[in-house]
Amino acid sequence: MPGFTPNKAVGAPGTSGGIRRKPEAGNEAAVIGRDAHKEGMMEDPGKLFVDERLTGICVYCGTMPDTRDHCPSKVLLDEPYPPNLPVVEACLACNKSFSLDEQYLACFLECVMCGSTEPKELRRENIKRILSKTPRLAAEIQSTVTVDENGGKTWHPDMDRVRNVVLKLARGHLHFELSVQERDDPDVFEIAPLSVLTAESREFFECPEPGPMAVWPELGSRAFLRALPLRGQMPDGWLDVQEGRYRYLVGQGHGNYAHIVIGEYLACWVAWG
């Protein structure tokens, strides 16, 4: 499995070129049309008229829920948090099982983007606090770094932990937006920094279903209610949870899928069917 590197090609799936740090503001790879749902985007549209058999169960394992899980986790966001963050029903065991892996992914990505595991060199305040309080985690991340003869760093993530978090996010978004539950292994699971996507891959990732909606979401789901005012066509479909920190897109035109961008750095594509 290739590592994440600021300045070295590693051959990530569907990509070309080197994996680099997140571009500065003004780069041509800026996000396309994300403003459409900023105002009130996370507001709950009220009573959802969906199949009640899809409610009252843990999104992740199907057992009885006894907690509500933020999706995305707050560790992936910055304070002050946006109001009305998406939440899904989850059992306590599943909810707790993700926490350390979510913390790991958030810290790993910040270290990669800043090029250091030293808290003082990082930008995100909550990640500075976490790594200051848990030097063992900083040491774990640092131990995965390799340096070439030119001083270029390559960061090697624990892909099992990354996969655990990304699958959790994809499943949560599909349920929250489409009232769809996917607990089997996905048919597609790909992650790569945005900066290494080819132009064709980037275009598909940002807009997998151009034009009018070919497949309507579940009647009464949030995605269905969001589409109605626009007469079946959404500007680009992306939901901006927190600008620059986290956005996602779900759909059903190519099976059930979720596209996720974390920190405007990491692109995630998960699909079933």
Short mmCIF file of C-alpha atoms in Angstrom, two decimals:
data_model
loop_
_atom_site.label_atom_id
_atom_site.label_comp_id
_atom_site.label_asym_id
_atom_site.label_seq_id
_atom_site.Cartn_x
_atom_site.Cartn_y
_atom_site.Cartn_z
CA MET A 1 0.00 0.00 0.00
CA PRO A 2 1.56 3.33 -1.05
CA GLY A 3 2.36 5.95 1.55
CA PHE A 4 1.36 9.61 1.64
CA THR A 5 4.23 11.88 0.70
CA PRO A 6 4.53 15.63 0.14
CA ASN A 7 6.91 15.35 -2.78
CA LYS A 8 7.20 11.85 -4.16
CA ALA A 9 5.22 9.75 -6.65
CA VAL A 10 3.79 6.61 -5.14
CA GLY A 11 1.33 5.31 -7.74
CA ALA A 12 -1.97 5.65 -5.88
CA PRO A 13 -4.94 4.03 -7.66
CA GLY A 14 -6.41 6.21 -10.41
CA THR A 15 -3.76 8.89 -9.95
CA SER A 16 -0.57 10.20 -11.45
CA GLY A 17 2.24 12.44 -10.26
CA GLY A 18 3.49 13.07 -6.75
CA ILE A 19 1.49 13.24 -3.55
CA ARG A 20 2.01 16.72 -2.20
CA ARG A 21 0.90 18.87 0.69
CA LYS A 22 -2.41 20.66 0.39
CA PRO A 23 -2.12 23.61 -2.06
CA GLU A 24 -2.33 27.11 -0.68
CA ALA A 25 -5.43 29.24 -1.20
CA GLY A 26 -5.89 30.33 -4.80
CA ASN A 27 -4.61 27.11 -6.33
CA GLU A 28 -6.47 26.09 -9.48
CA ALA A 29 -7.58 22.86 -7.80
CA ALA A 30 -9.97 24.81 -5.61
CA VAL A 31 -13.26 23.18 -4.80
CA ILE A 32 -15.94 23.44 -7.47
CA GLY A 33 -19.26 25.07 -6.55
CA ARG A 34 -19.45 24.22 -2.87
CA ASP A 35 -21.45 27.28 -1.85
CA ALA A 36 -24.84 26.00 -2.92
CA HIS A 37 -25.77 24.46 0.44
CA LYS A 38 -23.75 26.52 2.92
CA GLU A 39 -26.64 28.46 4.41
CA GLY A 40 -28.57 26.15 6.69
CA MET A 41 -27.21 23.10 4.90
CA MET A 42 -27.00 20.99 8.03
CA GLU A 43 -30.47 21.91 9.24
CA ASP A 44 -32.63 18.87 9.80
CA PRO A 45 -35.52 19.13 7.30
CA GLY A 46 -37.93 17.86 9.94
CA LYS A 47 -39.97 14.69 9.98
CA LEU A 48 -38.58 12.18 7.48
CA PHE A 49 -41.16 9.92 5.86
CA VAL A 50 -38.97 6.87 5.39
CA ASP A 51 -39.37 3.15 5.94
CA GLU A 52 -39.50 2.79 9.73
CA ARG A 53 -37.74 -0.57 9.41
CA LEU A 54 -34.60 1.47 8.63
CA THR A 55 -34.81 3.39 11.90
CA GLY A 56 -34.19 2.29 15.47
CA ILE A 57 -31.15 0.16 14.60
CA CYS A 58 -27.41 0.73 14.71
CA VAL A 59 -26.28 2.00 11.31
CA TYR A 60 -23.04 0.04 11.56
CA CYS A 61 -24.04 -3.40 12.85
CA GLY A 62 -27.84 -3.57 12.87
CA THR A 63 -28.32 -4.09 16.62
CA MET A 64 -30.39 -1.91 18.93
CA PRO A 65 -28.90 1.60 19.22
CA ASP A 66 -28.26 3.27 22.54
CA THR A 67 -26.18 6.28 21.40
CA ARG A 68 -26.07 8.87 18.64
CA ASP A 69 -22.86 9.14 16.64
CA HIS A 70 -21.62 12.30 14.93
CA CYS A 71 -20.87 11.72 11.28
CA PRO A 72 -18.31 13.15 10.69
CA SER A 73 -16.63 12.90 14.05
CA LYS A 74 -15.88 16.22 15.71
CA VAL A 75 -12.15 15.41 15.77
CA LEU A 76 -12.17 15.93 11.99
CA LEU A 77 -13.64 19.43 12.44
CA ASP A 78 -12.46 22.66 14.05
CA GLU A 79 -14.09 24.71 16.80
CA PRO A 80 -16.50 26.41 16.77
CA TYR A 81 -18.39 23.44 15.37
CA PRO A 82 -21.16 24.00 12.82
CA PRO A 83 -24.71 23.76 14.21
CA ASN A 84 -26.88 20.72 13.60
CA LEU A 85 -24.11 18.30 12.71
CA PRO A 86 -25.31 15.04 11.13
CA VAL A 87 -25.88 12.29 13.68
CA VAL A 88 -26.89 8.66 13.23
CA GLU A 89 -28.11 5.99 15.61
CA ALA A 90 -25.41 3.60 16.83
CA CYS A 91 -24.85 1.04 19.54
CA LEU A 92 -22.36 1.98 22.25
CA ALA A 93 -19.89 -0.72 21.18
CA CYS A 94 -19.69 0.54 17.59
CA ASN A 95 -19.58 4.17 18.68
CA LYS A 96 -16.65 3.59 21.02
CA SER A 97 -14.83 1.34 18.54
CA PHE A 98 -14.23 4.22 16.11
CA SER A 99 -12.93 6.88 18.52
CA LEU A 100 -9.22 6.03 18.61
CA ASP A 101 -9.05 5.39 14.87
CA GLU A 102 -10.77 8.71 14.14
CA GLN A 103 -8.27 10.46 16.39
CA TYR A 104 -5.42 8.67 14.62
CA LEU A 105 -6.63 9.67 11.14
CA ALA A 106 -7.19 13.31 12.12
CA CYS A 107 -3.71 13.54 13.66
CA PHE A 108 -2.01 11.65 10.83
CA LEU A 109 -3.49 13.90 8.16
CA GLU A 110 -2.52 17.08 10.02
CA CYS A 111 1.04 15.81 10.43
CA VAL A 112 1.28 14.94 6.73
CA MET A 113 -0.08 18.31 5.61
CA CYS A 114 2.23 20.22 7.96
CA GLY A 115 5.23 17.94 7.43
CA SER A 116 5.85 17.41 11.14
CA THR A 117 4.62 15.60 14.25
CA GLU A 118 5.72 18.44 16.53
CA PRO A 119 2.62 20.11 18.01
CA LYS A 120 4.11 23.59 17.65
CA GLU A 121 4.47 23.03 13.89
CA LEU A 122 0.81 22.11 13.38
CA ARG A 123 -2.08 24.40 12.45
CA ARG A 124 -5.18 22.76 13.93
CA GLU A 125 -5.54 23.63 17.62
CA ASN A 126 -7.35 20.44 18.63
CA ILE A 127 -4.67 18.28 17.00
CA LYS A 128 -1.97 20.27 18.80
CA ARG A 129 -3.74 19.49 22.08
CA ILE A 130 -4.17 15.79 21.29
CA LEU A 131 -0.54 15.22 20.34
CA SER A 132 0.72 17.28 23.28
CA LYS A 133 -1.30 15.09 25.66
CA THR A 134 -0.53 11.81 23.86
CA PRO A 135 3.12 11.87 22.81
CA ARG A 136 2.86 8.13 22.18
CA LEU A 137 0.57 8.81 19.23
CA ALA A 138 2.96 11.42 17.86
CA ALA A 139 5.80 8.91 18.17
CA GLU A 140 3.72 6.23 16.44
CA ILE A 141 3.05 8.52 13.48
CA GLN A 142 6.67 9.68 13.35
CA SER A 143 7.88 6.08 13.26
CA THR A 144 6.12 5.55 9.92
CA VAL A 145 8.03 8.34 8.17
CA THR A 146 10.80 7.48 5.73
CA VAL A 147 13.21 10.06 4.30
CA ASP A 148 14.90 9.76 0.91
CA GLU A 149 18.38 10.94 -0.03
CA ASN A 150 17.02 14.37 -0.93
CA GLY A 151 15.25 14.82 2.38
CA GLY A 152 11.79 14.09 1.00
CA LYS A 153 9.42 12.52 3.51
CA THR A 154 7.01 9.67 2.85
CA TRP A 155 4.31 8.99 5.43
CA HIS A 156 2.92 5.45 5.71
CA PRO A 157 -0.55 5.29 7.30
CA ASP A 158 -2.05 2.35 9.13
CA MET A 159 -4.51 1.48 6.39
CA ASP A 160 -6.64 -0.76 8.60
CA ARG A 161 -7.37 2.20 10.86
CA VAL A 162 -7.94 4.54 7.94
CA ARG A 163 -10.30 2.07 6.28
CA ASN A 164 -12.25 1.61 9.51
CA VAL A 165 -12.91 5.34 9.76
CA VAL A 166 -13.69 5.96 6.09
CA LEU A 167 -16.13 3.04 5.95
CA LYS A 168 -17.84 4.37 9.08
CA LEU A 169 -18.17 7.81 7.49
CA ALA A 170 -19.50 6.46 4.19
CA ARG A 171 -22.08 4.26 5.91
CA GLY A 172 -23.17 7.10 8.17
CA HIS A 173 -23.59 9.57 5.30
CA LEU A 174 -25.57 7.10 3.19
CA HIS A 175 -27.95 6.45 6.05
CA PHE A 176 -28.30 10.09 7.09
CA GLU A 177 -28.92 11.40 3.57
CA LEU A 178 -30.53 8.49 1.71
CA SER A 179 -31.94 6.28 4.48
CA VAL A 180 -29.79 3.49 3.03
CA GLN A 181 -27.83 1.00 5.12
CA GLU A 182 -24.77 -0.83 3.77
CA ARG A 183 -23.06 -3.23 6.15
CA ASP A 184 -21.34 -5.54 3.65
CA ASP A 185 -17.84 -4.83 2.35
CA PRO A 186 -17.94 -2.19 -0.40
CA ASP A 187 -17.28 -2.98 -4.04
CA VAL A 188 -15.11 0.13 -4.35
CA PHE A 189 -12.81 1.58 -1.71
CA GLU A 190 -10.25 4.12 -2.90
CA ILE A 191 -8.47 6.95 -1.13
CA ALA A 192 -5.84 9.35 -2.45
CA PRO A 193 -4.77 12.95 -1.96
CA LEU A 194 -6.76 15.29 -4.21
CA SER A 195 -3.55 16.70 -5.65
CA VAL A 196 -2.60 13.44 -7.38
CA LEU A 197 -5.90 12.74 -9.11
CA THR A 198 -5.75 12.92 -12.88
CA ALA A 199 -7.97 15.54 -14.51
CA GLU A 200 -10.41 12.80 -15.55
CA SER A 201 -10.48 11.24 -12.08
CA ARG A 202 -10.94 14.64 -10.44
CA GLU A 203 -13.82 15.51 -12.75
CA PHE A 204 -15.59 12.22 -11.96
CA PHE A 205 -14.91 12.55 -8.25
CA GLU A 206 -16.28 16.10 -8.06
CA CYS A 207 -19.27 15.50 -10.33
CA PRO A 208 -20.08 11.79 -10.83
CA GLU A 209 -23.63 12.47 -12.05
CA PRO A 210 -23.73 15.65 -14.18
CA GLY A 211 -27.08 17.00 -15.34
CA PRO A 212 -30.55 16.16 -14.03
CA MET A 213 -30.81 13.47 -11.38
CA ALA A 214 -31.06 10.08 -13.06
CA VAL A 215 -32.00 8.26 -9.85
CA TRP A 216 -34.24 9.82 -7.22
CA PRO A 217 -33.40 9.19 -3.56
CA GLU A 218 -35.70 7.32 -1.18
CA LEU A 219 -39.02 9.13 -0.82
CA GLY A 220 -38.89 11.28 2.30
CA SER A 221 -35.13 11.00 2.81
CA ARG A 222 -33.03 14.12 3.40
CA ALA A 223 -31.51 13.86 -0.08
CA PHE A 224 -35.02 13.68 -1.55
CA LEU A 225 -36.21 16.74 0.37
CA ARG A 226 -33.09 18.73 -0.56
CA ALA A 227 -33.62 17.97 -4.25
CA LEU A 228 -37.26 19.07 -4.42
CA PRO A 229 -36.80 22.87 -4.42
CA LEU A 230 -34.35 22.56 -7.30
CA ARG A 231 -36.74 20.52 -9.45
CA GLY A 232 -34.60 17.41 -9.51
CA GLN A 233 -31.24 19.05 -10.15
CA MET A 234 -28.69 19.96 -7.49
CA PRO A 235 -25.88 22.45 -8.27
CA ASP A 236 -23.18 19.91 -7.53
CA GLY A 237 -24.58 17.80 -4.72
CA TRP A 238 -21.72 18.42 -2.27
CA LEU A 239 -22.59 19.10 1.36
CA ASP A 240 -20.07 21.35 3.05
CA VAL A 241 -20.06 20.39 6.73
CA GLN A 242 -17.24 22.85 7.49
CA GLU A 243 -15.50 24.85 4.79
CA GLY A 244 -11.98 23.64 4.20
CA ARG A 245 -12.35 20.84 6.72
CA TYR A 246 -14.97 18.36 5.54
CA ARG A 247 -17.41 17.87 2.68
CA TYR A 248 -19.23 14.90 1.23
CA LEU A 249 -21.44 13.79 -1.63
CA VAL A 250 -23.76 10.78 -1.75
CA GLY A 251 -25.72 9.30 -4.62
CA GLN A 252 -27.22 6.22 -6.22
CA GLY A 253 -26.50 6.67 -9.92
CA HIS A 254 -23.66 4.13 -9.81
CA GLY A 255 -24.84 1.98 -6.93
CA ASN A 256 -24.87 3.54 -3.47
CA TYR A 257 -21.78 5.70 -3.12
CA ALA A 258 -20.16 8.31 -0.91
CA HIS A 259 -17.42 10.74 -1.94
CA ILE A 260 -15.65 12.42 0.97
CA VAL A 261 -12.96 15.11 1.20
CA ILE A 262 -11.14 15.65 4.49
CA GLY A 263 -9.12 18.83 4.97
CA GLU A 264 -9.25 19.53 1.21
CA TYR A 265 -6.44 16.97 1.09
CA LEU A 266 -7.74 13.42 1.25
CA ALA A 267 -10.28 12.17 -1.29
CA CYS A 268 -12.28 9.04 -0.40
CA TRP A 269 -14.57 7.06 -2.71
CA VAL A 270 -16.66 4.21 -1.31
CA ALA A 271 -19.35 2.43 -3.33
CA TRP A 272 -21.66 -0.58 -3.11
CA GLY A 273 -23.27 -2.23 -6.11
#
